[in-house]
């Protein structure tokens, strides 16, 4: 009780203590914001991949014939919710006068891919309305918003009304693929297609929005591989059932794939083994590891700088101890042991650390949650647009608080404050009342 | 003189002031290291953009291009401030390499290799024909075949040191390039027929600009060929950009201003010519304006990092404040004696601010010295970490970064040192004023001794 009384008294009487609380809070908030933004970015990066391609992707070195049968077999697995096929190609899109874009073309099962990816959620008008826009004038195409328009230079936002006007417009796409000639050589065969923009895709992920045109897989197949007698796919995207173990699911999927490739497709072992079957998160692992490393380096730098907070707490506590020598001597002359005295100051350090950390955590939470609004204010006040989708991939700054990292940072901050208080506490503990309280 | 002696004595004798000195040194060390690396990266990136673009460009983003570029080149070549000029065509094409089952949508740039390397760093970016741009489009084996220079990242893999795996004798791989030819109005030139133009080129070299976006998406082709592929030869020849290099003594902004004047004059002269309306969308930009979208992003990151370190540096001000507060509390008797022998309040403030300045200078000198030592060996340290623990600051197979920049900018160092001294002075102001307000009669009374 006496300790708490003394802590509150020091807190009320020694305003310089507020400085240490402010410093702990500032450092704590900064580290929480940095860790949360980085982790939010990494999560968004991984989520973006899952939204785009599903949980697991089968990517063989050659095209898969008769994929509906493979999908049927995959959907029979306990761990698989749904599977869909895709076929990709590259092309040039002529959008109008003087406007040509290099694009990636993804052939998708329009009706089905919504069960595996976030495609349906990314459509501006929604699929029900989309199909009616084509009227049989050409192949229905779903075009990334960044292919059709540029975001505003200042706000980095798209003019959705203007983009919406593009729906129903006819455009020309040139694509092609290498086909085997009679002499066994590969020959590039190109094809120009008339498309009608059925809808606009806005996923919030710059790469996809800025580069991809989605077409129905069968129509892309007819255009690029007209000689193929049955449905073909380049990849199979799979959505796993929620809660299932990804590793177990991968093993099951690999089993189905190997049996299918061997028996149905008659593939050689090297082709089967050369097929990549990975989760979307595994596919991004190399980049995620790099982001995590950058985060670690930045946190280390800020962590080292934050060491000065320990120095600050040390200085403040040293000053308090120097000022309170008489109090300490009186405490000791009344029977308090050296350990009890030391505990008063270490406890006070913990108390200061906890208060600062709480304040810092609240500040960090508020800043992280409102980071997009803050960024907007900075733009309005200073004219500086800090976040652009073209640079940082996403149209919005990910604003999830990373509670795990925040917990570690909070613990470190409290421990740092206690460490800062330790030497002054020892100095207080070894105070000799007889030296301090003597008359001369 | 006594102020200096006292300030020095406090710095030397009061061990608590070493803590403040340490905090200042730590902050200065980290800021100098981070700013040097960041400035190096930004500076290097800007230099690469400059080298890629030249000093100034006249042109349009539209793939239609603009006519009468030859006439304007003549005007530019007569100007006394222009060193060299090079026309270029930018467009998109579908490129498929021989033996590959896939094609890829890429940016193509049509240039006259010799002229372009006089204006930009193109000649230095080549691997197999470095500084011999005249042979840039000559494929190995048969120099008469049409050649193409491919962005290094499109063609080669990088190792963990960021170096490309080059073949000593690369084969003249055939690459089919397909483009939409556009009329001067922007419509498809071959509507109703095949819609596209196609031509086969043969690999002749790689280009390593050091700009990831360029090296992973650009193929250079001979100017005349691209002009034909994009339908820009007729009815009036067109180009997308004119790259300009100014003479050595011409200031960038001044040179650009003069080009703008020349262009305005030229447009007036051309206004009655057919298709002159296509000149309306043409702009004159310095290389900085032309590459602003890319450069600004890095500059913003630098600004953000500086702001964050400024925020963290506030803690140093707090530390100095507390240390000075303690010293002043302990030195009331000294202050009382000083004032009793005639020192004014201002003199007392001067003593403590002098002490703060000394602390700032000593701390920042220590921080800078440590930073210089660290930066000198930063690449060796990274190599050691990589060999021992597999740690690299940046994965060179992902990032187009060579060595970690370590060239220290003296101005930046002086600014950081100045800020450190100012931070110390800011932290010491309140305690100094408090010291100055001490009354000798109170400080020296028997009960206080």
PDB file of N, CA and C in Angstrom, chain B residues 217-271:
ATOM      1  N   UNK B 217      10.726  -4.952 -68.869  1.00  0.00           N
ATOM      2  CA  UNK B 217       9.573  -4.776 -69.763  1.00  0.00           C
ATOM      3  C   UNK B 217       9.894  -4.107 -71.092  1.00  0.00           C
ATOM      4  N   UNK B 218      11.164  -3.820 -71.355  1.00  0.00           N
ATOM      5  CA  UNK B 218      11.468  -3.055 -72.579  1.00  0.00           C
ATOM      6  C   UNK B 218      12.321  -3.857 -73.557  1.00  0.00           C
ATOM      7  N   UNK B 219      11.947  -3.744 -74.832  1.00  0.00           N
ATOM      8  CA  UNK B 219      12.782  -4.283 -75.914  1.00  0.00           C
ATOM      9  C   UNK B 219      13.103  -3.113 -76.849  1.00  0.00           C
ATOM     10  N   UNK B 220      14.396  -2.898 -77.104  1.00  0.00           N
ATOM     11  CA  UNK B 220      14.808  -1.846 -78.042  1.00  0.00           C
ATOM     12  C   UNK B 220      14.906  -2.444 -79.445  1.00  0.00           C
ATOM     13  N   UNK B 221      14.347  -1.686 -80.411  1.00  0.00           N
ATOM     14  CA  UNK B 221      14.395  -2.128 -81.811  1.00  0.00           C
ATOM     15  C   UNK B 221      14.869  -0.958 -82.671  1.00  0.00           C
ATOM     16  N   UNK B 222      15.322  -1.231 -83.895  1.00  0.00           N
ATOM     17  CA  UNK B 222      15.728  -0.120 -84.758  1.00  0.00           C
ATOM     18  C   UNK B 222      14.546   0.815 -85.047  1.00  0.00           C
ATOM     19  N   UNK B 223      14.834   2.098 -85.039  1.00  0.00           N
ATOM     20  CA  UNK B 223      13.796   3.124 -85.181  1.00  0.00           C
ATOM     21  C   UNK B 223      12.918   2.902 -86.410  1.00  0.00           C
ATOM     22  N   UNK B 224      13.571   2.701 -87.547  1.00  0.00           N
ATOM     23  CA  UNK B 224      12.823   2.576 -88.810  1.00  0.00           C
ATOM     24  C   UNK B 224      11.846   1.400 -88.754  1.00  0.00           C
ATOM     25  N   UNK B 225      12.278   0.315 -88.153  1.00  0.00           N
ATOM     26  CA  UNK B 225      11.422  -0.884 -88.071  1.00  0.00           C
ATOM     27  C   UNK B 225      10.203  -0.634 -87.199  1.00  0.00           C
ATOM     28  N   UNK B 226      10.426   0.010 -86.066  1.00  0.00           N
ATOM     29  CA  UNK B 226       9.293   0.273 -85.164  1.00  0.00           C
ATOM     30  C   UNK B 226       8.327   1.250 -85.826  1.00  0.00           C
ATOM     31  N   UNK B 227       8.900   2.214 -86.531  1.00  0.00           N
ATOM     32  CA  UNK B 227       8.045   3.176 -87.222  1.00  0.00           C
ATOM     33  C   UNK B 227       7.129   2.452 -88.224  1.00  0.00           C
ATOM     34  N   UNK B 228       7.690   1.493 -88.917  1.00  0.00           N
ATOM     35  CA  UNK B 228       6.889   0.732 -89.891  1.00  0.00           C
ATOM     36  C   UNK B 228       5.873  -0.166 -89.183  1.00  0.00           C
ATOM     37  N   UNK B 229       6.324  -0.835 -88.117  1.00  0.00           N
ATOM     38  CA  UNK B 229       5.428  -1.750 -87.399  1.00  0.00           C
ATOM     39  C   UNK B 229       4.232  -1.014 -86.792  1.00  0.00           C
ATOM     40  N   UNK B 230       4.482   0.191 -86.309  1.00  0.00           N
ATOM     41  CA  UNK B 230       3.422   0.945 -85.623  1.00  0.00           C
ATOM     42  C   UNK B 230       2.625   1.832 -86.581  1.00  0.00           C
ATOM     43  N   UNK B 231       2.921   1.735 -87.856  1.00  0.00           N
ATOM     44  CA  UNK B 231       2.181   2.528 -88.853  1.00  0.00           C
ATOM     45  C   UNK B 231       2.510   4.002 -88.760  1.00  0.00           C
ATOM     46  N   UNK B 232       3.706   4.335 -88.308  1.00  0.00           N
ATOM     47  CA  UNK B 232       4.042   5.743 -88.102  1.00  0.00           C
ATOM     48  C   UNK B 232       4.899   6.330 -89.221  1.00  0.00           C
ATOM     49  N   UNK B 233       4.962   5.612 -90.332  1.00  0.00           N
ATOM     50  CA  UNK B 233       5.760   6.127 -91.451  1.00  0.00           C
ATOM     51  C   UNK B 233       4.927   6.997 -92.378  1.00  0.00           C
ATOM     52  N   UNK B 234       3.634   6.642 -92.441  1.00  0.00           N
ATOM     53  CA  UNK B 234       2.758   7.311 -93.406  1.00  0.00           C
ATOM     54  C   UNK B 234       1.485   7.781 -92.732  1.00  0.00           C
ATOM     55  N   UNK B 235       0.751   8.714 -93.237  1.00  0.00           N
ATOM     56  CA  UNK B 235       1.052   9.555 -94.407  1.00  0.00           C
ATOM     57  C   UNK B 235       2.157  10.566 -94.103  1.00  0.00           C
ATOM     58  N   UNK B 236       2.363  10.820 -92.800  1.00  0.00           N
ATOM     59  CA  UNK B 236       3.458  11.708 -92.427  1.00  0.00           C
ATOM     60  C   UNK B 236       4.228  10.999 -91.309  1.00  0.00           C
ATOM     61  N   UNK B 237       5.551  11.031 -91.415  1.00  0.00           N
ATOM     62  CA  UNK B 237       6.376  10.285 -90.438  1.00  0.00           C
ATOM     63  C   UNK B 237       6.180  10.841 -89.034  1.00  0.00           C
ATOM     64  N   UNK B 238       6.084   9.913 -88.072  1.00  0.00           N
ATOM     65  CA  UNK B 238       5.840  10.329 -86.683  1.00  0.00           C
ATOM     66  C   UNK B 238       6.843   9.683 -85.737  1.00  0.00           C
ATOM     67  N   UNK B 239       6.994  10.319 -84.591  1.00  0.00           N
ATOM     68  CA  UNK B 239       7.814   9.751 -83.502  1.00  0.00           C
ATOM     69  C   UNK B 239       7.070  10.007 -82.195  1.00  0.00           C
ATOM     70  N   UNK B 240       7.452   9.310 -81.135  1.00  0.00           N
ATOM     71  CA  UNK B 240       6.799   9.525 -79.840  1.00  0.00           C
ATOM     72  C   UNK B 240       7.520  10.593 -79.029  1.00  0.00           C
ATOM     73  N   UNK B 241       8.837  10.521 -79.046  1.00  0.00           N
ATOM     74  CA  UNK B 241       9.640  11.423 -78.215  1.00  0.00           C
ATOM     75  C   UNK B 241      10.875  11.893 -78.965  1.00  0.00           C
ATOM     76  N   UNK B 242      11.324  13.078 -78.595  1.00  0.00           N
ATOM     77  CA  UNK B 242      12.670  13.506 -79.012  1.00  0.00           C
ATOM     78  C   UNK B 242      13.468  13.675 -77.710  1.00  0.00           C
ATOM     79  N   UNK B 243      14.525  12.904 -77.562  1.00  0.00           N
ATOM     80  CA  UNK B 243      15.370  13.024 -76.369  1.00  0.00           C
ATOM     81  C   UNK B 243      16.479  14.028 -76.668  1.00  0.00           C
ATOM     82  N   UNK B 244      16.754  14.887 -75.696  1.00  0.00           N
ATOM     83  CA  UNK B 244      17.739  15.963 -75.915  1.00  0.00           C
ATOM     84  C   UNK B 244      18.807  15.944 -74.828  1.00  0.00           C
ATOM     85  N   UNK B 245      20.032  16.164 -75.278  1.00  0.00           N
ATOM     86  CA  UNK B 245      21.116  16.356 -74.301  1.00  0.00           C
ATOM     87  C   UNK B 245      21.630  17.780 -74.455  1.00  0.00           C
ATOM     88  N   UNK B 246      21.698  18.494 -73.327  1.00  0.00           N
ATOM     89  CA  UNK B 246      22.168  19.869 -73.381  1.00  0.00           C
ATOM     90  C   UNK B 246      23.691  19.909 -73.314  1.00  0.00           C
ATOM     91  N   UNK B 247      24.217  21.042 -73.757  1.00  0.00           N
ATOM     92  CA  UNK B 247      25.674  21.231 -73.624  1.00  0.00           C
ATOM     93  C   UNK B 247      26.040  21.327 -72.146  1.00  0.00           C
ATOM     94  N   UNK B 248      27.287  21.050 -71.836  1.00  0.00           N
ATOM     95  CA  UNK B 248      27.719  20.870 -70.440  1.00  0.00           C
ATOM     96  C   UNK B 248      27.401  22.060 -69.539  1.00  0.00           C
ATOM     97  N   UNK B 249      27.507  23.263 -70.082  1.00  0.00           N
ATOM     98  CA  UNK B 249      27.342  24.438 -69.206  1.00  0.00           C
ATOM     99  C   UNK B 249      25.887  24.914 -69.117  1.00  0.00           C
ATOM    100  N   UNK B 250      24.955  24.170 -69.710  1.00  0.00           N
ATOM    101  CA  UNK B 250      23.551  24.622 -69.716  1.00  0.00           C
ATOM    102  C   UNK B 250      22.812  24.056 -68.503  1.00  0.00           C
ATOM    103  N   UNK B 251      22.186  24.951 -67.756  1.00  0.00           N
ATOM    104  CA  UNK B 251      21.413  24.526 -66.590  1.00  0.00           C
ATOM    105  C   UNK B 251      20.132  23.833 -67.078  1.00  0.00           C
ATOM    106  N   UNK B 252      19.755  22.772 -66.367  1.00  0.00           N
ATOM    107  CA  UNK B 252      18.625  21.941 -66.815  1.00  0.00           C
ATOM    108  C   UNK B 252      17.350  22.759 -67.046  1.00  0.00           C
ATOM    109  N   UNK B 253      16.956  23.545 -66.053  1.00  0.00           N
ATOM    110  CA  UNK B 253      15.691  24.285 -66.170  1.00  0.00           C
ATOM    111  C   UNK B 253      15.770  25.337 -67.276  1.00  0.00           C
ATOM    112  N   UNK B 254      16.934  25.960 -67.386  1.00  0.00           N
ATOM    113  CA  UNK B 254      17.117  26.984 -68.415  1.00  0.00           C
ATOM    114  C   UNK B 254      17.027  26.339 -69.808  1.00  0.00           C
ATOM    115  N   UNK B 255      17.681  25.203 -69.948  1.00  0.00           N
ATOM    116  CA  UNK B 255      17.636  24.485 -71.228  1.00  0.00           C
ATOM    117  C   UNK B 255      16.211  24.095 -71.584  1.00  0.00           C
ATOM    118  N   UNK B 256      15.466  23.574 -70.620  1.00  0.00           N
ATOM    119  CA  UNK B 256      14.082  23.157 -70.881  1.00  0.00           C
ATOM    120  C   UNK B 256      13.218  24.361 -71.251  1.00  0.00           C
ATOM    121  N   UNK B 257      13.479  25.484 -70.581  1.00  0.00           N
ATOM    122  CA  UNK B 257      12.701  26.692 -70.880  1.00  0.00           C
ATOM    123  C   UNK B 257      12.933  27.111 -72.340  1.00  0.00           C
ATOM    124  N   UNK B 258      14.183  27.023 -72.770  1.00  0.00           N
ATOM    125  CA  UNK B 258      14.511  27.414 -74.147  1.00  0.00           C
ATOM    126  C   UNK B 258      13.855  26.457 -75.145  1.00  0.00           C
ATOM    127  N   UNK B 259      13.839  25.168 -74.800  1.00  0.00           N
ATOM    128  CA  UNK B 259      13.205  24.183 -75.706  1.00  0.00           C
ATOM    129  C   UNK B 259      11.710  24.464 -75.801  1.00  0.00           C
ATOM    130  N   UNK B 260      11.103  24.830 -74.677  1.00  0.00           N
ATOM    131  CA  UNK B 260       9.660  25.142 -74.688  1.00  0.00           C
ATOM    132  C   UNK B 260       9.382  26.324 -75.620  1.00  0.00           C
ATOM    133  N   UNK B 261      10.240  27.318 -75.550  1.00  0.00           N
ATOM    134  CA  UNK B 261      10.058  28.488 -76.422  1.00  0.00           C
ATOM    135  C   UNK B 261      10.184  28.071 -77.890  1.00  0.00           C
ATOM    136  N   UNK B 262      11.195  27.258 -78.159  1.00  0.00           N
ATOM    137  CA  UNK B 262      11.408  26.799 -79.546  1.00  0.00           C
ATOM    138  C   UNK B 262      10.203  25.989 -80.022  1.00  0.00           C
ATOM    139  N   UNK B 263       9.670  25.158 -79.115  1.00  0.00           N
ATOM    140  CA  UNK B 263       8.542  24.297 -79.497  1.00  0.00           C
ATOM    141  C   UNK B 263       7.292  25.146 -79.778  1.00  0.00           C
ATOM    142  N   UNK B 264       7.059  26.148 -78.933  1.00  0.00           N
ATOM    143  CA  UNK B 264       5.884  27.015 -79.132  1.00  0.00           C
ATOM    144  C   UNK B 264       5.990  27.719 -80.485  1.00  0.00           C
ATOM    145  N   UNK B 265       7.185  28.191 -80.784  1.00  0.00           N
ATOM    146  CA  UNK B 265       7.434  28.876 -82.055  1.00  0.00           C
ATOM    147  C   UNK B 265       7.210  27.913 -83.234  1.00  0.00           C
ATOM    148  N   UNK B 266       7.718  26.710 -83.057  1.00  0.00           N
ATOM    149  CA  UNK B 266       7.614  25.676 -84.101  1.00  0.00           C
ATOM    150  C   UNK B 266       6.143  25.329 -84.359  1.00  0.00           C
ATOM    151  N   UNK B 267       5.368  25.190 -83.299  1.00  0.00           N
ATOM    152  CA  UNK B 267       3.941  24.844 -83.455  1.00  0.00           C
ATOM    153  C   UNK B 267       3.210  25.932 -84.238  1.00  0.00           C
ATOM    154  N   UNK B 268       3.590  27.188 -83.961  1.00  0.00           N
ATOM    155  CA  UNK B 268       2.960  28.299 -84.667  1.00  0.00           C
ATOM    156  C   UNK B 268       3.241  28.222 -86.166  1.00  0.00           C
ATOM    157  N   UNK B 269       4.486  27.899 -86.472  1.00  0.00           N
ATOM    158  CA  UNK B 269       4.883  27.794 -87.885  1.00  0.00           C
ATOM    159  C   UNK B 269       4.167  26.638 -88.589  1.00  0.00           C
ATOM    160  N   UNK B 270       3.882  25.592 -87.841  1.00  0.00           N
ATOM    161  CA  UNK B 270       3.337  24.376 -88.440  1.00  0.00           C
ATOM    162  C   UNK B 270       1.807  24.353 -88.483  1.00  0.00           C
ATOM    163  N   UNK B 271       1.168  25.362 -87.895  1.00  0.00           N
ATOM    164  CA  UNK B 271      -0.273  25.252 -87.666  1.00  0.00           C
ATOM    165  C   UNK B 271      -1.105  25.058 -88.942  1.00  0.00           C
TER     166      UNK B 271
END
